[in-house]
Short mmCIF file of C-alpha atoms and ligand atoms in Angstrom, two decimals:
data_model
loop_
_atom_site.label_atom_id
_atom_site.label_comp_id
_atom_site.label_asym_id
_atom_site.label_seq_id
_atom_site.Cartn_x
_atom_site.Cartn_y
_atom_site.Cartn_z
CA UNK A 1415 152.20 -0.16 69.35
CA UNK A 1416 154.49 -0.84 71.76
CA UNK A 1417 158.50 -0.34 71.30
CA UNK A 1418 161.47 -1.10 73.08
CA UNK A 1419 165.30 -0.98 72.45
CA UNK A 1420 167.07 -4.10 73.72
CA UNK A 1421 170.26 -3.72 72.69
CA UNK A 1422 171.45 -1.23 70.60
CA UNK A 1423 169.93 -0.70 67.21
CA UNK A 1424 167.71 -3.95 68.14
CA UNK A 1425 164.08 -3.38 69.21
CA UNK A 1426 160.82 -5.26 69.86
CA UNK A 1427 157.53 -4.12 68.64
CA UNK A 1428 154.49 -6.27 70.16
CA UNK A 1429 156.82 -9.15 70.87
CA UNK A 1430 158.62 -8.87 66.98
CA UNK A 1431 162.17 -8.50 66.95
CA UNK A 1432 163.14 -5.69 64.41
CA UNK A 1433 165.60 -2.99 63.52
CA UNK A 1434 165.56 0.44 62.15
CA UNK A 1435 165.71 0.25 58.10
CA UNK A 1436 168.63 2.29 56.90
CA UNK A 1437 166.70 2.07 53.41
CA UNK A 1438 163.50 3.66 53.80
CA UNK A 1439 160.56 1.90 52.11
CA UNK A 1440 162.91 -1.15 51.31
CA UNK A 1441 162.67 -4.18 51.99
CA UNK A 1442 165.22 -7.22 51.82
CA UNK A 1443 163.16 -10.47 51.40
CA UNK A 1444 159.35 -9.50 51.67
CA UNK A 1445 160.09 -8.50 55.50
CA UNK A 1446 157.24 -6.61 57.02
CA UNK A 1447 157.91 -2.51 57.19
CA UNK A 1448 156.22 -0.84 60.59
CA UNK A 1449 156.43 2.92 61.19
CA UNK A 1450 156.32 4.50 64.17
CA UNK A 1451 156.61 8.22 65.07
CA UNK A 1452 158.16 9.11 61.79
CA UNK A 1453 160.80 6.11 61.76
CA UNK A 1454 160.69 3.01 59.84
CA UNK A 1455 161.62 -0.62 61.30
CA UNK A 1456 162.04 -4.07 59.00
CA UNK A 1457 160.96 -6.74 61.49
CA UNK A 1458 163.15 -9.53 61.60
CA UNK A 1459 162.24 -13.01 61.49
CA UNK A 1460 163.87 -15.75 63.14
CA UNK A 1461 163.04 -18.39 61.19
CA UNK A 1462 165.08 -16.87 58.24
CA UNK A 1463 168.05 -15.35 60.71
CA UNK A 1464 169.83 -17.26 62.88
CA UNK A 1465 170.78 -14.60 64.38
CA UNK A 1466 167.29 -13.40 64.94
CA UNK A 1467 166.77 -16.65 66.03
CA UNK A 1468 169.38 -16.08 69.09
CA UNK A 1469 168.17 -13.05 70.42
CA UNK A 1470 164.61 -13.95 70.43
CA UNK A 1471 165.62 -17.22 72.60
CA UNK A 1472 167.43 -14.61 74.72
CA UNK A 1473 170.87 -14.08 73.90
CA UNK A 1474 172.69 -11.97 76.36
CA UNK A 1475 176.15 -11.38 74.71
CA UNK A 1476 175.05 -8.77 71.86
CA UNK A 1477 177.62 -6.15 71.13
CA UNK A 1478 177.57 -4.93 67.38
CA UNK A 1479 176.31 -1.64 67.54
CA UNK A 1480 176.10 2.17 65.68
CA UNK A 1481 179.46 2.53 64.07
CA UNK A 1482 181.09 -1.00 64.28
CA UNK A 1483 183.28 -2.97 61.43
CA UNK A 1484 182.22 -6.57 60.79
CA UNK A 1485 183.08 -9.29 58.40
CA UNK A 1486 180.49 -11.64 57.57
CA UNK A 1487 181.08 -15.06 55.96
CA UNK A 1488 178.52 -16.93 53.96
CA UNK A 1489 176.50 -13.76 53.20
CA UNK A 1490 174.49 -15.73 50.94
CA UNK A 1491 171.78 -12.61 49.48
CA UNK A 1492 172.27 -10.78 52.75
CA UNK A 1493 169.19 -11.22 54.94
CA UNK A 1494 170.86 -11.09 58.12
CA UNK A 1495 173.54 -8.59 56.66
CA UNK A 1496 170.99 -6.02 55.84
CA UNK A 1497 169.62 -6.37 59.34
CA UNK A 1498 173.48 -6.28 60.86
CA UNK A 1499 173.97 -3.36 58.35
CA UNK A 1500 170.60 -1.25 59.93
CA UNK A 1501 172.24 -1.95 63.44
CA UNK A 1502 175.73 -0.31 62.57
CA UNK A 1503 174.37 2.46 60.31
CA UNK A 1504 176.32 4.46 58.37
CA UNK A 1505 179.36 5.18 60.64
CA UNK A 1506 179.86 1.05 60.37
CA UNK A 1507 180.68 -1.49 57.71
CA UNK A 1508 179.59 -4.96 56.93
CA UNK A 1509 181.87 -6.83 54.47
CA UNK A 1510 180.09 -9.63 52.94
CA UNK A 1511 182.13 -12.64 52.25
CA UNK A 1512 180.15 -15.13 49.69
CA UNK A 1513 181.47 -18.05 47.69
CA UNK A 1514 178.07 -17.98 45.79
CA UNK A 1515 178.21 -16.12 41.95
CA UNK A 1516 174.49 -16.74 42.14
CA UNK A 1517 173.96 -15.35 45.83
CA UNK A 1518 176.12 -12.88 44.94
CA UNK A 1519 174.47 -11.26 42.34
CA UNK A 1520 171.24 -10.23 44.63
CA UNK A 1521 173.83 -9.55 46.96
CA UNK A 1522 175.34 -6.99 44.71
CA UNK A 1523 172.02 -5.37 44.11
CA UNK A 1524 171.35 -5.24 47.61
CA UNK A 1525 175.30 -3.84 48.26
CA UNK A 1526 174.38 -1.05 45.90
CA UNK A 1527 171.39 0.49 47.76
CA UNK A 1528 172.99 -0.09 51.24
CA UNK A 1529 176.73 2.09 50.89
CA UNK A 1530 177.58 0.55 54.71
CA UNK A 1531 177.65 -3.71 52.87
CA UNK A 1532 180.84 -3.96 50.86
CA UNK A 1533 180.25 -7.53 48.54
CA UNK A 1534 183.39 -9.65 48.10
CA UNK A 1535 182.96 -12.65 46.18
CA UNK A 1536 185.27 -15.40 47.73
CA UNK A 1537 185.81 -18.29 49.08
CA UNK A 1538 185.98 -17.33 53.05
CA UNK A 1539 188.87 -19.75 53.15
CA UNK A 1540 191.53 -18.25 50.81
CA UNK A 1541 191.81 -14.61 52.82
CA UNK A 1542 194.36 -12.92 50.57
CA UNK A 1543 191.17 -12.38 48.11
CA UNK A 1544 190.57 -9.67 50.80
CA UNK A 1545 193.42 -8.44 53.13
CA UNK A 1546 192.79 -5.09 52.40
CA UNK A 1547 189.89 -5.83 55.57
CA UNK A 1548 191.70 -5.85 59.23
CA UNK A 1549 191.07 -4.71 62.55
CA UNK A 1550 187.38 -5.31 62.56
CA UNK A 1551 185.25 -5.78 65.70
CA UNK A 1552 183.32 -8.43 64.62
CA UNK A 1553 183.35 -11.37 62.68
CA UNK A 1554 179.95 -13.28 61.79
CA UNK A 1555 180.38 -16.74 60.71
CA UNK A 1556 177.07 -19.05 58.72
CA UNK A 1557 178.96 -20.81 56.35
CA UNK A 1558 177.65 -23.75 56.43
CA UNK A 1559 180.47 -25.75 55.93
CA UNK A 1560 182.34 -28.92 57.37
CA UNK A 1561 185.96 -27.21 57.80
CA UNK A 1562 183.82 -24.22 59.69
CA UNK A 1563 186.03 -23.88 62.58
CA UNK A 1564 188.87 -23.76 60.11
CA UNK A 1565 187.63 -21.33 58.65
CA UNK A 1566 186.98 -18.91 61.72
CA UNK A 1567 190.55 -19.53 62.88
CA UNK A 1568 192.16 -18.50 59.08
CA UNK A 1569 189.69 -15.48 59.16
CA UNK A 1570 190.46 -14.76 62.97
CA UNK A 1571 193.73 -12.46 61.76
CA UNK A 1572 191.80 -10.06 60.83
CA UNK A 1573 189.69 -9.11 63.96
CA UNK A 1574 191.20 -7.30 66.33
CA UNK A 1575 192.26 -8.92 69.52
CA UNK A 1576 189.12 -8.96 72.22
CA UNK A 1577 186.91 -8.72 69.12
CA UNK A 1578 183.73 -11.01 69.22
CA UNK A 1579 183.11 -13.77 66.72
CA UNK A 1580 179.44 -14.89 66.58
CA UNK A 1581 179.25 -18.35 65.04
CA UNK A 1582 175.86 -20.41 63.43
CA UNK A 1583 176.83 -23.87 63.53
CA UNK A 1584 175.04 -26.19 61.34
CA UNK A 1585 175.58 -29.65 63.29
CA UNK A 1586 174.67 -31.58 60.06
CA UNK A 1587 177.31 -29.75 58.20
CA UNK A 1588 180.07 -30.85 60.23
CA UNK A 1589 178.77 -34.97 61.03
CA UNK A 1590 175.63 -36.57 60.24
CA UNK A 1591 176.42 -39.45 62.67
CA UNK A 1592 177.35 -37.65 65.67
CA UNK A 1593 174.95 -35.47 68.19
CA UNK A 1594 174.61 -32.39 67.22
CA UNK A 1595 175.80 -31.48 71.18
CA UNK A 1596 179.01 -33.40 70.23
CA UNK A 1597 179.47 -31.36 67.32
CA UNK A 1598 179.24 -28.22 69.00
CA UNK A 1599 181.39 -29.04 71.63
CA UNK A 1600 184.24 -30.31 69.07
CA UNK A 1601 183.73 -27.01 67.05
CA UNK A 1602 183.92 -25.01 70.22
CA UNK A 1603 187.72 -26.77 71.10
CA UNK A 1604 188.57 -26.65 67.66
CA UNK A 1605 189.17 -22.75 67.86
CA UNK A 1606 189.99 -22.50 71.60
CA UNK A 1607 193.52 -21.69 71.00
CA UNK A 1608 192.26 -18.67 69.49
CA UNK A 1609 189.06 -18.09 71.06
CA UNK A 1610 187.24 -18.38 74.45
CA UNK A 1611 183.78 -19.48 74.70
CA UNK A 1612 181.42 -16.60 76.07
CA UNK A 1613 177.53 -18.15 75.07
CA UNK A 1614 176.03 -21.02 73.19
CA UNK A 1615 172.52 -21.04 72.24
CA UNK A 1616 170.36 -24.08 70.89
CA UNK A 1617 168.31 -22.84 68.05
CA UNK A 1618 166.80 -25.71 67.04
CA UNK A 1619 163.60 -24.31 68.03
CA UNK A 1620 163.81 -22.11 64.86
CA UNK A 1621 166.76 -23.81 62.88
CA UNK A 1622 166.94 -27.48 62.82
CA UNK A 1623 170.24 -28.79 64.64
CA UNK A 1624 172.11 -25.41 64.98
CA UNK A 1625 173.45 -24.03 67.80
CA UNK A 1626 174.44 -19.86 67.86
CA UNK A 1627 177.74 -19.06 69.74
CA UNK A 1628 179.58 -16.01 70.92
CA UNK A 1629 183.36 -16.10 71.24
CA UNK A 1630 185.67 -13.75 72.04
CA UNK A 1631 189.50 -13.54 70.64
CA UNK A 1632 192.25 -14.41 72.99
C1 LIG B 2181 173.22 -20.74 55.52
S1 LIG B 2181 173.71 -19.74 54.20
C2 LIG B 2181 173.92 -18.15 54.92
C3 LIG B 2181 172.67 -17.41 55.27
C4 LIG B 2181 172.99 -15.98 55.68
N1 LIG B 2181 174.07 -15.92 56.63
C5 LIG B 2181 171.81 -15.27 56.29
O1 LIG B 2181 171.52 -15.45 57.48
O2 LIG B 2181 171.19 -14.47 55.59
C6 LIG B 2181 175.38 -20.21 53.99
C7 LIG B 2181 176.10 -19.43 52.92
O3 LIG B 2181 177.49 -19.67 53.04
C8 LIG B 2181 178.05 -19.71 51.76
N2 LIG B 2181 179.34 -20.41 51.85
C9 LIG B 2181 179.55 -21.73 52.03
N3 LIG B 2181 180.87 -22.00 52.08
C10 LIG B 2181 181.50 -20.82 51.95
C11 LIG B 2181 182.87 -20.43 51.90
N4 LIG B 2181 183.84 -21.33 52.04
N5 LIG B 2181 183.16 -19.12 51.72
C12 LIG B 2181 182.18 -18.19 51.59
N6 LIG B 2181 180.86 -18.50 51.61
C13 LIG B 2181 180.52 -19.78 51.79
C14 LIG B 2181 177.00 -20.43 50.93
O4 LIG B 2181 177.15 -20.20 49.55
C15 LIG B 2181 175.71 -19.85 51.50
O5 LIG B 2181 175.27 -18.75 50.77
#
């Protein structure tokens, strides 16, 4: 088998995207398990991650690594959380930001058997549910939503300033009459008081009219 680290925490084994499971023997959502030399990695699919999706199309801009502090919003039962949670290990933290009770109770279970994914049931709008999180590196953002960029901008407070945001926008969320292009171009000067654009990615090869973008705070 061959194995190679492309960013950190994120490998490919015989062309599969994957990272190292933080859980040995567990999976998240019937994810294939693949040890080599005495270490266990949970492929990751990019038809169920967007943000698997992204790097396998070649994103460039990837900077969560060991030890970082991210807030994720729309954590839905944590499939890409678990794999965000293997990349930052157990110096980092994910907080996981779902509006969902019914998401949230896998999510829960999940939370429990991975100490680095804290579960906050909320809507990602109303932020004083959770103000106890700040200065984070990160923030990932798949809500889903029509008010998305809204929603970035409320949340932006609490990552800390030169902090990434990486963004799944679902074009059919936000307008089923314009192009998705339009859409993402609109989101993208929605938050560009607070945010420069540093990489969009069309992922419609793997999610239907969604693009993946990487911002950085101003
Ligand atoms: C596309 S799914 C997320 C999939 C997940 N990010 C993944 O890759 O594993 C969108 C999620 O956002 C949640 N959501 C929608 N609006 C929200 C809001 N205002 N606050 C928090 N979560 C929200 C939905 O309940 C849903 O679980």
């Amino acid at each position: 088998m061959h194995i190679k680290e492309i960013f950190d925490g994120v490998y490919i084994i015989d062309n599969k995207l994957s990272t190292l499971n933080l859980v040995k023997g567990e999976k998240v959502y019937g994810e294939d398990l693949v040890n080599i030399e005495g270490k266990e990695y949970r492929l990751w699919n990019p038809n169920r991650s967007k943000l698997a999706a992204a790097l396998s199309l070649g994103l460039k801009n990837f900077y969560i690594k060991k030890g970082s502090k991210v807030l994720y919003l729309g954590a839905a039962t944590g499939t890409t959380c678990s794999h965000i949670s293997d990349i930052v290990g157990r110096e980092g933290i994910v907080f996981c930001v779902e509006i969902s009770s019914i998401a949230m109770l896998k999510l829960v279970e999940l939370c429990k058997k991975r100490e680095n994914m804290i579960p906050i049931l909320s809507d990602a709008r109303i932020t004083k549910n959770y103000d106890y999180v700040n200065n984070v590196d990160f923030i990932y953002e798949d809500v889903a939503a029509r008010d998305q960029a809204a929603i970035l901008k409320e949340n932006a407070k609490m990552l800390k300033k030169g902090g990434y945001a990486y963004v799944a926008i679902k074009s059919q969320s936000i307008s089923i009459v314009k192009q998705p292009r339009e859409v993402y171009n609109e989101f993208i000067r929605e938050v560009s008081d607070t945010f420069k654009l540093v990489e969009m990615i069309d992922i419609s090869k793997f999610h239907k009219a969604h693009a993946f973008v990487v911002l950085k705070r101003l």
